[in-house]
Amino acid sequence: MNRRTRTLLLLPVLALCLFLAWLWYNLLSPWGYKAPSGLPVVIPTEEYRVFVYGTLTQGWVRWLVTGEQIDTRPAQLQGYYRDGLNLVPQAGAHTPGQLMIVTGENLIDLDRYERLGIRYERTEMTLADGQSAWVYTRLPMVLETR
């Protein structure tokens, strides 16, 4: 095998390594996210109910984000419909999703994944079963002007 062929074979491996490094930095590392001041305090030893309706409904994503297998059960949020990455209020609408019970440490991991205070906010909402849970909803996008 000549040098050029080896180099061409290594490019996809290098690209995969760079992608995995970027993924780790942005989703899991303590350096890829700095929580804004003024966010609600999370007590690591407490349990929290969280309703998810997007990527976090996938078990492998929850494992990647928290390092733990977190069980869920089907749940529904009434009065909202899903519009891409966000929930929009609308009478009569409902959003299917999953409910999970997490530790405060898990919630901190989820906050980092959702970029709490930057991309999403965490709001307490009432689910169709009448119980409340935290729900991540998109913050309005602000375009920077120079």
CSV table of C-alpha atoms in Angstrom, one decimal:
chain,number,residue,atom,x,y,z
A,1,MET,CA,0.0,0.0,0.0
A,2,ASN,CA,1.5,3.3,-1.0
A,3,ARG,CA,1.6,6.5,1.1
A,4,ARG,CA,-1.3,8.2,-0.8
A,5,THR,CA,-3.6,5.2,-0.3
A,6,ARG,CA,-2.8,5.1,3.5
A,7,THR,CA,-3.5,8.8,3.8
A,8,LEU,CA,-6.8,8.5,2.0
A,9,LEU,CA,-7.8,5.6,4.3
A,10,LEU,CA,-6.9,7.6,7.4
A,11,LEU,CA,-9.0,10.6,6.5
A,12,PRO,CA,-12.4,9.1,7.4
A,13,VAL,CA,-10.9,7.8,10.7
A,14,LEU,CA,-9.6,11.3,11.5
A,15,ALA,CA,-13.0,12.8,10.6
A,16,LEU,CA,-14.8,10.4,12.9
A,17,CYS,CA,-12.3,11.2,15.7
A,18,LEU,CA,-12.8,14.9,15.3
A,19,PHE,CA,-16.6,14.5,15.3
A,20,LEU,CA,-16.5,12.4,18.4
A,21,ALA,CA,-14.3,14.9,20.1
A,22,TRP,CA,-16.6,17.7,19.2
A,23,LEU,CA,-19.6,15.7,20.4
A,24,TRP,CA,-17.9,15.0,23.7
A,25,TYR,CA,-16.9,18.6,24.2
A,26,ASN,CA,-20.3,20.0,23.5
A,27,LEU,CA,-22.5,17.4,25.2
A,28,LEU,CA,-20.5,15.9,28.0
A,29,SER,CA,-17.4,17.9,29.0
A,30,PRO,CA,-17.6,20.5,31.8
A,31,TRP,CA,-15.8,22.9,29.4
A,32,GLY,CA,-18.4,23.0,26.6
A,33,TYR,CA,-21.0,24.9,28.6
A,34,LYS,CA,-21.1,27.5,31.2
A,35,ALA,CA,-24.5,27.9,32.9
A,36,PRO,CA,-25.7,31.5,33.0
A,37,SER,CA,-26.2,33.0,36.4
A,38,GLY,CA,-29.7,33.1,37.9
A,39,LEU,CA,-30.8,29.6,36.9
A,40,PRO,CA,-32.8,27.6,39.4
A,41,VAL,CA,-30.8,25.7,42.0
A,42,VAL,CA,-30.6,21.9,41.5
A,43,ILE,CA,-30.0,19.8,44.6
A,44,PRO,CA,-27.9,16.8,43.5
A,45,THR,CA,-29.6,14.4,46.0
A,46,GLU,CA,-33.2,15.3,45.1
A,47,GLU,CA,-35.3,13.5,42.5
A,48,TYR,CA,-36.9,15.4,39.6
A,49,ARG,CA,-39.6,14.6,37.1
A,50,VAL,CA,-38.7,15.5,33.5
A,51,PHE,CA,-40.9,15.3,30.4
A,52,VAL,CA,-39.0,14.8,27.2
A,53,TYR,CA,-40.3,14.9,23.7
A,54,GLY,CA,-37.3,15.0,21.3
A,55,THR,CA,-33.9,13.3,21.3
A,56,LEU,CA,-34.0,12.5,25.0
A,57,THR,CA,-36.8,10.0,24.3
A,58,GLN,CA,-34.0,7.8,22.9
A,59,GLY,CA,-32.4,5.6,25.6
A,60,TRP,CA,-28.9,5.8,24.0
A,61,VAL,CA,-29.1,9.6,24.0
A,62,ARG,CA,-30.0,9.6,27.7
A,63,TRP,CA,-27.1,7.2,28.4
A,64,LEU,CA,-24.7,9.4,26.3
A,65,VAL,CA,-25.7,12.5,28.2
A,66,THR,CA,-25.9,11.2,31.8
A,67,GLY,CA,-23.8,8.0,31.7
A,68,GLU,CA,-26.7,6.1,33.1
A,69,GLN,CA,-29.6,4.1,31.8
A,70,ILE,CA,-32.7,6.1,32.8
A,71,ASP,CA,-36.0,4.4,32.4
A,72,THR,CA,-39.0,6.3,31.1
A,73,ARG,CA,-42.7,5.8,30.7
A,74,PRO,CA,-45.0,7.2,28.1
A,75,ALA,CA,-46.5,10.6,29.0
A,76,GLN,CA,-48.4,13.4,27.3
A,77,LEU,CA,-48.3,17.2,27.6
A,78,GLN,CA,-51.7,18.7,26.7
A,79,GLY,CA,-52.2,22.2,25.3
A,80,TYR,CA,-49.0,22.2,23.3
A,81,TYR,CA,-47.9,20.8,19.9
A,82,ARG,CA,-44.4,20.1,18.8
A,83,ASP,CA,-42.9,22.5,16.2
A,84,GLY,CA,-39.4,21.3,15.4
A,85,LEU,CA,-37.4,21.7,18.5
A,86,ASN,CA,-40.0,23.6,20.4
A,87,LEU,CA,-43.4,23.4,22.0
A,88,VAL,CA,-46.1,25.8,21.0
A,89,PRO,CA,-49.2,26.4,23.1
A,90,GLN,CA,-52.5,25.6,21.3
A,91,ALA,CA,-55.8,24.6,22.8
A,92,GLY,CA,-56.7,21.0,22.2
A,93,ALA,CA,-53.2,20.0,21.1
A,94,HIS,CA,-51.1,17.4,22.8
A,95,THR,CA,-47.5,16.3,22.6
A,96,PRO,CA,-46.6,12.7,23.2
A,97,GLY,CA,-43.3,12.1,25.0
A,98,GLN,CA,-41.6,10.3,27.9
A,99,LEU,CA,-41.5,11.0,31.6
A,100,MET,CA,-38.4,10.1,33.5
A,101,ILE,CA,-37.4,10.5,37.2
A,102,VAL,CA,-33.8,11.7,37.5
A,103,THR,CA,-31.4,12.7,40.3
A,104,GLY,CA,-30.2,16.2,40.6
A,105,GLU,CA,-26.9,15.2,39.1
A,106,ASN,CA,-28.7,13.8,36.1
A,107,LEU,CA,-30.7,17.0,35.8
A,108,ILE,CA,-27.5,19.0,35.8
A,109,ASP,CA,-26.3,16.8,32.9
A,110,LEU,CA,-29.6,17.3,31.1
A,111,ASP,CA,-29.3,21.1,31.6
A,112,ARG,CA,-25.9,21.0,30.1
A,113,TYR,CA,-27.1,19.0,27.1
A,114,GLU,CA,-30.0,21.3,26.5
A,115,ARG,CA,-27.8,24.4,27.1
A,116,LEU,CA,-30.2,25.7,29.8
A,117,GLY,CA,-30.4,29.5,29.8
A,118,ILE,CA,-28.8,29.7,26.3
A,119,ARG,CA,-30.8,27.5,24.0
A,120,TYR,CA,-33.6,26.2,26.3
A,121,GLU,CA,-35.4,27.1,29.5
A,122,ARG,CA,-36.7,24.5,32.0
A,123,THR,CA,-40.3,25.2,32.9
A,124,GLU,CA,-42.5,23.3,35.3
A,125,MET,CA,-45.7,22.2,33.5
A,126,THR,CA,-48.7,19.9,34.3
A,127,LEU,CA,-48.9,16.7,32.3
A,128,ALA,CA,-52.1,15.0,31.1
A,129,ASP,CA,-52.0,12.8,34.2
A,130,GLY,CA,-52.3,15.9,36.4
A,131,GLN,CA,-48.8,15.7,37.8
A,132,SER,CA,-46.1,18.3,37.2
A,133,ALA,CA,-42.7,17.8,35.5
A,134,TRP,CA,-39.9,19.9,34.2
A,135,VAL,CA,-40.1,20.5,30.4
A,136,TYR,CA,-37.4,22.0,28.2
A,137,THR,CA,-38.7,24.6,25.8
A,138,ARG,CA,-36.7,26.7,23.3
A,139,LEU,CA,-35.8,30.3,24.2
A,140,PRO,CA,-36.6,32.9,21.6
A,141,MET,CA,-33.7,33.1,19.1
A,142,VAL,CA,-31.9,36.5,19.3
A,143,LEU,CA,-30.1,37.6,16.2
A,144,GLU,CA,-26.9,39.5,17.0
A,145,THR,CA,-26.5,42.8,15.2
A,146,ARG,CA,-23.2,44.6,14.8
